[in-house]
Short mmCIF file of C-alpha atoms in Angstrom, two decimals:
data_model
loop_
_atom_site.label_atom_id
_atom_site.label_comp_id
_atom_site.label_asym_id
_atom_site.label_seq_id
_atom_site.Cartn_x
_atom_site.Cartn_y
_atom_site.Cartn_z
CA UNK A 284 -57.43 92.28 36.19
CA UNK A 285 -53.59 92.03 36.11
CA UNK A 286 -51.37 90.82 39.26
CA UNK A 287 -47.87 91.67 39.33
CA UNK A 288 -45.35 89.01 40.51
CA UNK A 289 -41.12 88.59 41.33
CA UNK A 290 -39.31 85.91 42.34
CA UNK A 291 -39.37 87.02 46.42
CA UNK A 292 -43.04 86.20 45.87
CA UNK A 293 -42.91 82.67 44.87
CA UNK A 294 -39.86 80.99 46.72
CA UNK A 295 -42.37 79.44 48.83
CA UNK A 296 -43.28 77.62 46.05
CA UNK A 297 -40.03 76.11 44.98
CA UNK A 298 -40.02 72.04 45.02
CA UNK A 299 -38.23 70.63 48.23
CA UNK A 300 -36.52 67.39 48.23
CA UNK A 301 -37.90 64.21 50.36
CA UNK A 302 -34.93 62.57 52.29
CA UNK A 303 -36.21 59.50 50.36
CA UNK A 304 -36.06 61.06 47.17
CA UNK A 305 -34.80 59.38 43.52
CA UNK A 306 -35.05 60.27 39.87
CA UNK A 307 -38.14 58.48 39.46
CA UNK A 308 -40.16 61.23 42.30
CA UNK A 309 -38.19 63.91 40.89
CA UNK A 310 -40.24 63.47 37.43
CA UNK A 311 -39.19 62.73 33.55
CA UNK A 312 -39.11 65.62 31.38
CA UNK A 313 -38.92 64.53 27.51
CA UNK A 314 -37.57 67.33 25.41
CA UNK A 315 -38.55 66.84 21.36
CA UNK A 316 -35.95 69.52 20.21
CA UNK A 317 -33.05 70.58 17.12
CA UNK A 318 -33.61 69.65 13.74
CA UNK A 319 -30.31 69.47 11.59
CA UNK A 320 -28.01 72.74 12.18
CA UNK A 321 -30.70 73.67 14.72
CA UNK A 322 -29.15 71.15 18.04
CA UNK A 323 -28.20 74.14 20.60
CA UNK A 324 -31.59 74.35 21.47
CA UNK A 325 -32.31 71.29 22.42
CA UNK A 326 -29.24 71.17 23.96
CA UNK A 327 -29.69 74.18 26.29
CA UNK A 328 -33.39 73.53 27.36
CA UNK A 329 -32.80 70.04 28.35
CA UNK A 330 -29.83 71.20 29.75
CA UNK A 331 -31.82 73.76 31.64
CA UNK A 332 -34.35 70.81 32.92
CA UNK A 333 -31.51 68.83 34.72
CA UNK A 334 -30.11 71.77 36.60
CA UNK A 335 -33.78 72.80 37.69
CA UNK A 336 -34.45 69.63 39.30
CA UNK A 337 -36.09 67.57 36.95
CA UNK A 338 -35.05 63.00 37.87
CA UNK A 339 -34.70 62.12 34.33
CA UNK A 340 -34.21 63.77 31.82
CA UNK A 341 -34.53 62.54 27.66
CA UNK A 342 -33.54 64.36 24.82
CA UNK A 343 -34.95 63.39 21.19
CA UNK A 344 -32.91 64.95 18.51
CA UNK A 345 -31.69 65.09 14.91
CA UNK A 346 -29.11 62.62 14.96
CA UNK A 347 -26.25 64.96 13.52
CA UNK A 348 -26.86 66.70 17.35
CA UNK A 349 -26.17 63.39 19.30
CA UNK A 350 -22.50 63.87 19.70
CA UNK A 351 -22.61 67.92 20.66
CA UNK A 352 -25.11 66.64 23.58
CA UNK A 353 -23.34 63.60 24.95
CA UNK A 354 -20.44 65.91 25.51
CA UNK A 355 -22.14 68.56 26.52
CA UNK A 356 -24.82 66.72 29.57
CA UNK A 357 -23.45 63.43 29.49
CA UNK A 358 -26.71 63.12 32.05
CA UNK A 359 -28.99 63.60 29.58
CA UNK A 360 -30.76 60.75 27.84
CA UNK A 361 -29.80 62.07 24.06
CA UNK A 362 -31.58 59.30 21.17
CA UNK A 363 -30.73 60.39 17.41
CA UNK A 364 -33.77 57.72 16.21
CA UNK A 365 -36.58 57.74 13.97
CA UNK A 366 -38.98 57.03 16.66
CA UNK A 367 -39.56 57.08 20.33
CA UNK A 368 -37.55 55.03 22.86
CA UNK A 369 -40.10 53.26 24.91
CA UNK A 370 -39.08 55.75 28.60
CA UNK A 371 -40.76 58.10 26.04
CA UNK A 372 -44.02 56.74 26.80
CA UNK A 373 -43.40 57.22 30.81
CA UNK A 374 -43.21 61.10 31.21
CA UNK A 375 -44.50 63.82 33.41
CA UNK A 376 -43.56 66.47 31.08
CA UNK A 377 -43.12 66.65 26.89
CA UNK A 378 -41.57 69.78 25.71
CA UNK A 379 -41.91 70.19 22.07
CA UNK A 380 -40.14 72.49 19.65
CA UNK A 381 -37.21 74.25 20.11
CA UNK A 382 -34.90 74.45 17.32
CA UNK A 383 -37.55 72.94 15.25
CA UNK A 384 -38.36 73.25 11.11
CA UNK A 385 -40.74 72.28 8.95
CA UNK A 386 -38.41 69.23 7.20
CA UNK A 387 -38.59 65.52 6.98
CA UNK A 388 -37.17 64.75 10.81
CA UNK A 389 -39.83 67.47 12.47
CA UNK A 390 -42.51 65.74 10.79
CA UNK A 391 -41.70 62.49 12.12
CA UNK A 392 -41.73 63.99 15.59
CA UNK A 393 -44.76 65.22 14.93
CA UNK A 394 -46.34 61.96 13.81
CA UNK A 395 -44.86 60.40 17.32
CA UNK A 396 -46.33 63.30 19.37
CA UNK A 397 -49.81 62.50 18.79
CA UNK A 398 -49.17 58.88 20.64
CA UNK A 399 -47.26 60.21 23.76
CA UNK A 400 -49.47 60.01 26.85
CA UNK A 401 -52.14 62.58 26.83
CA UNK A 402 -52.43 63.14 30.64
CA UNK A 403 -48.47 64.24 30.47
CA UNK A 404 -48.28 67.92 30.60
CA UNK A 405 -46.92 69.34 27.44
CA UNK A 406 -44.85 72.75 26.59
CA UNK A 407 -44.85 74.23 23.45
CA UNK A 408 -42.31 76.63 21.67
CA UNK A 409 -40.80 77.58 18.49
CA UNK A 410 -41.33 75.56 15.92
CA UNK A 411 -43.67 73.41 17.78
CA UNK A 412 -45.74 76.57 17.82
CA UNK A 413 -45.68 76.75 13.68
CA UNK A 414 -47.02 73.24 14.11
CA UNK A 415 -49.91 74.58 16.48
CA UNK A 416 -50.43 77.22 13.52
CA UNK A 417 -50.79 74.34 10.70
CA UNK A 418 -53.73 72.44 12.66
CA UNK A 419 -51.33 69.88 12.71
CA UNK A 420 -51.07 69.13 16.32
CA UNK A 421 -54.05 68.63 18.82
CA UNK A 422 -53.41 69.70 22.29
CA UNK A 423 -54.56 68.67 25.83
CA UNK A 424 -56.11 70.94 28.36
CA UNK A 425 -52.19 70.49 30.15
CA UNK A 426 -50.64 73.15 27.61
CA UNK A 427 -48.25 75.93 27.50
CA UNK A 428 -47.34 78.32 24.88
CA UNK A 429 -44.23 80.19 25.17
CA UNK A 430 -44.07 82.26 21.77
CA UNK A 431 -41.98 85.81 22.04
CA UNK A 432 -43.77 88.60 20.18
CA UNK A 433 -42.71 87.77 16.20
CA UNK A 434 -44.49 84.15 17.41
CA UNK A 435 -47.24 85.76 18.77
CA UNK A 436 -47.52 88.06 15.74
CA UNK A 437 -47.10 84.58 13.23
CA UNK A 438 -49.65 82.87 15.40
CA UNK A 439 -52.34 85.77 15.24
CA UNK A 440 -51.28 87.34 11.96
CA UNK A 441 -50.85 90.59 13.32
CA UNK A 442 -48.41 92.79 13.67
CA UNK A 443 -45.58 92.83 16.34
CA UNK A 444 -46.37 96.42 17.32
CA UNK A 445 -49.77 96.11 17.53
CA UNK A 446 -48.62 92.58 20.16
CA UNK A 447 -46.29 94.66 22.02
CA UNK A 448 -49.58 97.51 22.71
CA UNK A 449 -51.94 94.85 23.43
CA UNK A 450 -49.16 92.03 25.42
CA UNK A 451 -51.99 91.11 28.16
CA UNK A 452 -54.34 90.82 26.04
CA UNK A 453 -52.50 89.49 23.14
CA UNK A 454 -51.72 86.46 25.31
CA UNK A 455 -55.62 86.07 26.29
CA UNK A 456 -56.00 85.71 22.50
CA UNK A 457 -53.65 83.37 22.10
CA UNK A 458 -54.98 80.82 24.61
CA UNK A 459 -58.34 81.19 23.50
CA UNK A 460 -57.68 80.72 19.70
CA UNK A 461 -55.77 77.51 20.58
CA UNK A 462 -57.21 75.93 23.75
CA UNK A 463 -54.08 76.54 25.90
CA UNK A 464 -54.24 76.41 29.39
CA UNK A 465 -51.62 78.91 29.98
CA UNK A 466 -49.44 81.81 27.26
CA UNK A 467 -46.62 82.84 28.58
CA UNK A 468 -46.09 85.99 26.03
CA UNK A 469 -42.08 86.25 26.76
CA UNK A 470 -40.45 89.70 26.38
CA UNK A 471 -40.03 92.75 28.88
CA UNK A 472 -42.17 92.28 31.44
CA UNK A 473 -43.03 88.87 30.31
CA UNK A 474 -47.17 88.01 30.77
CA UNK A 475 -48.64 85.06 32.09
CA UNK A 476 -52.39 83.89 31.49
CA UNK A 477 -54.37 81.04 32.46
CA UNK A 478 -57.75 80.33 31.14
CA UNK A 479 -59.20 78.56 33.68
CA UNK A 480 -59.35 81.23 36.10
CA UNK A 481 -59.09 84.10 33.10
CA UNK A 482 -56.11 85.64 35.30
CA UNK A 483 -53.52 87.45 33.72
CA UNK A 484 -49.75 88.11 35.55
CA UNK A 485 -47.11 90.47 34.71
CA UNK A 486 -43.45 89.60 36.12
CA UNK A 487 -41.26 92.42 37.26
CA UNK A 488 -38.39 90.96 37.51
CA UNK A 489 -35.81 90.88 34.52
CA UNK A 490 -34.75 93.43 31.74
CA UNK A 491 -32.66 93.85 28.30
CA UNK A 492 -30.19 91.30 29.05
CA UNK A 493 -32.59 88.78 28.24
CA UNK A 494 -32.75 89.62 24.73
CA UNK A 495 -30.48 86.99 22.99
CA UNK A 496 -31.13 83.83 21.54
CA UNK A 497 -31.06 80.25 23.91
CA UNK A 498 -33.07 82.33 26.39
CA UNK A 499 -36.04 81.26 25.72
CA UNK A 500 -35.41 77.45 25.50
CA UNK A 501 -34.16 77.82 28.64
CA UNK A 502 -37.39 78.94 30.33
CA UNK A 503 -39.24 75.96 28.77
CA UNK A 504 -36.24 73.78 30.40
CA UNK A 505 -37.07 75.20 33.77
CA UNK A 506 -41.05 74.91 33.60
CA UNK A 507 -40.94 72.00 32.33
CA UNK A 508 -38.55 70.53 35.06
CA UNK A 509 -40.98 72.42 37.93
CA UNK A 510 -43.92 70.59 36.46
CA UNK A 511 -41.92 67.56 36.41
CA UNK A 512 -41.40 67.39 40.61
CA UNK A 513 -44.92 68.10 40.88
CA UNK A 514 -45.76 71.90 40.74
CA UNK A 515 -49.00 72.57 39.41
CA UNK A 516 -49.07 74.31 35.98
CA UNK A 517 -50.06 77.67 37.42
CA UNK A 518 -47.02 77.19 40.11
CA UNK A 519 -44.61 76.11 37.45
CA UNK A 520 -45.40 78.70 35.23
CA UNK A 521 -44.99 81.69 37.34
CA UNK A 522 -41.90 80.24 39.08
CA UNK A 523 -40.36 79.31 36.35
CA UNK A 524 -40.89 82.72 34.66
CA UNK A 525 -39.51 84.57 37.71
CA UNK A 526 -36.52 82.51 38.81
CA UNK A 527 -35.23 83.02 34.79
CA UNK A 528 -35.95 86.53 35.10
CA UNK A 529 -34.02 86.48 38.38
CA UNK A 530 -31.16 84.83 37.11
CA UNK A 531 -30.97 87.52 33.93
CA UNK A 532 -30.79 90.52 36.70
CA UNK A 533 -28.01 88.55 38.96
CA UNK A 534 -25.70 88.13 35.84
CA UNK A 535 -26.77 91.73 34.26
CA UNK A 536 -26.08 93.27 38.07
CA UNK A 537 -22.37 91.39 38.05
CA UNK A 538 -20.95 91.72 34.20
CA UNK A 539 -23.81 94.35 32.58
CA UNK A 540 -26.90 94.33 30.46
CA UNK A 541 -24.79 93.39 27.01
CA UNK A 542 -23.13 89.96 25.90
CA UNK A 543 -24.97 87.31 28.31
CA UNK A 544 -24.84 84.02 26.65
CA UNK A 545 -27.93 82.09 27.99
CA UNK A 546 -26.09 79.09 28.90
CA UNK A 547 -24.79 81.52 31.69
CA UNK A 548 -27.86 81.91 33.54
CA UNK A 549 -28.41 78.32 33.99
CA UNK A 550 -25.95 77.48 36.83
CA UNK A 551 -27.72 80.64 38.58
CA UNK A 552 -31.12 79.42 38.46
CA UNK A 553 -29.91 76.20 40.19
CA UNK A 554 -28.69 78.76 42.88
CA UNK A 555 -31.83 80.49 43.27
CA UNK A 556 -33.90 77.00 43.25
CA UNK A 557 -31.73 75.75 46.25
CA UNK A 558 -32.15 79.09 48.30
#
């Protein structure tokens, strides 16, 4: 059985700030993201993270993208290396894939992956979900999938129309075929299921304007950072889902449906999370 779900229906649920607060109770998110060519994404989603909420924030990307980040979130803890800076190994959240290929620097990512903390919950997207497809990557019961419908349709080897008739339970597929805790199937009317309680959640909030590229490693920015103060992974999820739907309607109701740039939506998520 489906629930429906908006935004007005989980601002109760948005993280509130101690008066004794510091970065350290506001959570670590480490974002794995941006191969060479590929360093927006990275970029935006940890980007996204800090302006959720999130007390630290890491970025590990293809060196070439070092520069384009320091400028861009001087905030952000951006390492071009070979392998993990030790902080790496002290994270609430890992989110893995964005803007990721199947060359030499991926693979190395990869390798370092598999000897993060297990116990740290971990988002997956993009190419990180290629690397799900290859059996190359064993995941924790603490896992997200975010795929859109053409990475649903790689994933299951179907096609994207038959995804798009079958979204709800396309996405209880998904989770069971790769042990996820929770598929967020992203598109209009973007689905949410968790396997622990088999419940499947449809958000209502959101439309068309959504449709452009960055959007999506935005979302993982923003679940990831609500995990990181302490939401649980059904809280983050759902949140996280509506408040970036929210954010696409407030900038669609101000300047139209066409040309949003997802960068744009970030600033108005921080809005909505301080409401």
């Amino acid at each position: 059985m489906k629930k429906n779900f908006t935004f007005e229906n989980l601002q109760i649920a948005i993280p509130k700030r101690k008066s004794n607060s510091h970065k350290g109770l506001n959570g670590r998110v480490l974002v794995i993201a941006g191969s060479k060519g590929l360093g927006g994404a990275g970029i935006m989603a940890s980007e996204a993270s800090l302006y959720s909420g999130a007390g630290l924030v890491t970025l590990h990307t293809h060196k070439s993208n070092l520069e384009a980040s320091l400028i861009r979130n001087p905030e952000v803890m951006a390492l071009g290396i070979s392998k993990f800076f030790p902080i790496s190994e002290n994270v609430n959240v890992i989110l893995y894939g964005p803007g990721m290929q199947n060359d030499e620097w991926s693979n190395k990512m990869l390798e370092h992956l598999h000897n993060l903390p297990k116990e740290s919950n971990l988002i997956i997207d993009a190419g990180g979900l290629q690397h799900l497809k290859n059996q190359n990557l064993t995941i924790s019961n603490k896992t997200i999938l975010t795929p859109h419908p053409g990475e649903a349709s790689n994933l299951l080897g179907i096609p994207i129309s038959e995804i798009q008739q079958n979204r709800e339970k396309t996405a209880r597929i998904i989770s069971e075929k790769f042990n996820s805790s929770c598929v967020i199937l992203k598109g209009n009317k973007t689905v949410v299921y968790f396997k622990d309680k088999r419940e499947t959640f449809v958000c209502e909030d959101g439309g068309p304007e959504l449709s452009t590229g960055g959007t999506g490693d935005i979302l993982c920015g923003v679940i990831g950072a609500l995990l990181a103060q302490g939401l649980s992974l059904h809280e983050a999820s759902l949140l996280g889902v509506a408040v970036h739907a929210k954010a696409g309607e407030i900038f669609a109701d101000k300047n139209g449906e066409i040309g949003l740039n997802a960068t744009a939506i970030i600033p108005i998520i921080r809005k909505l999370l301080n409401k």
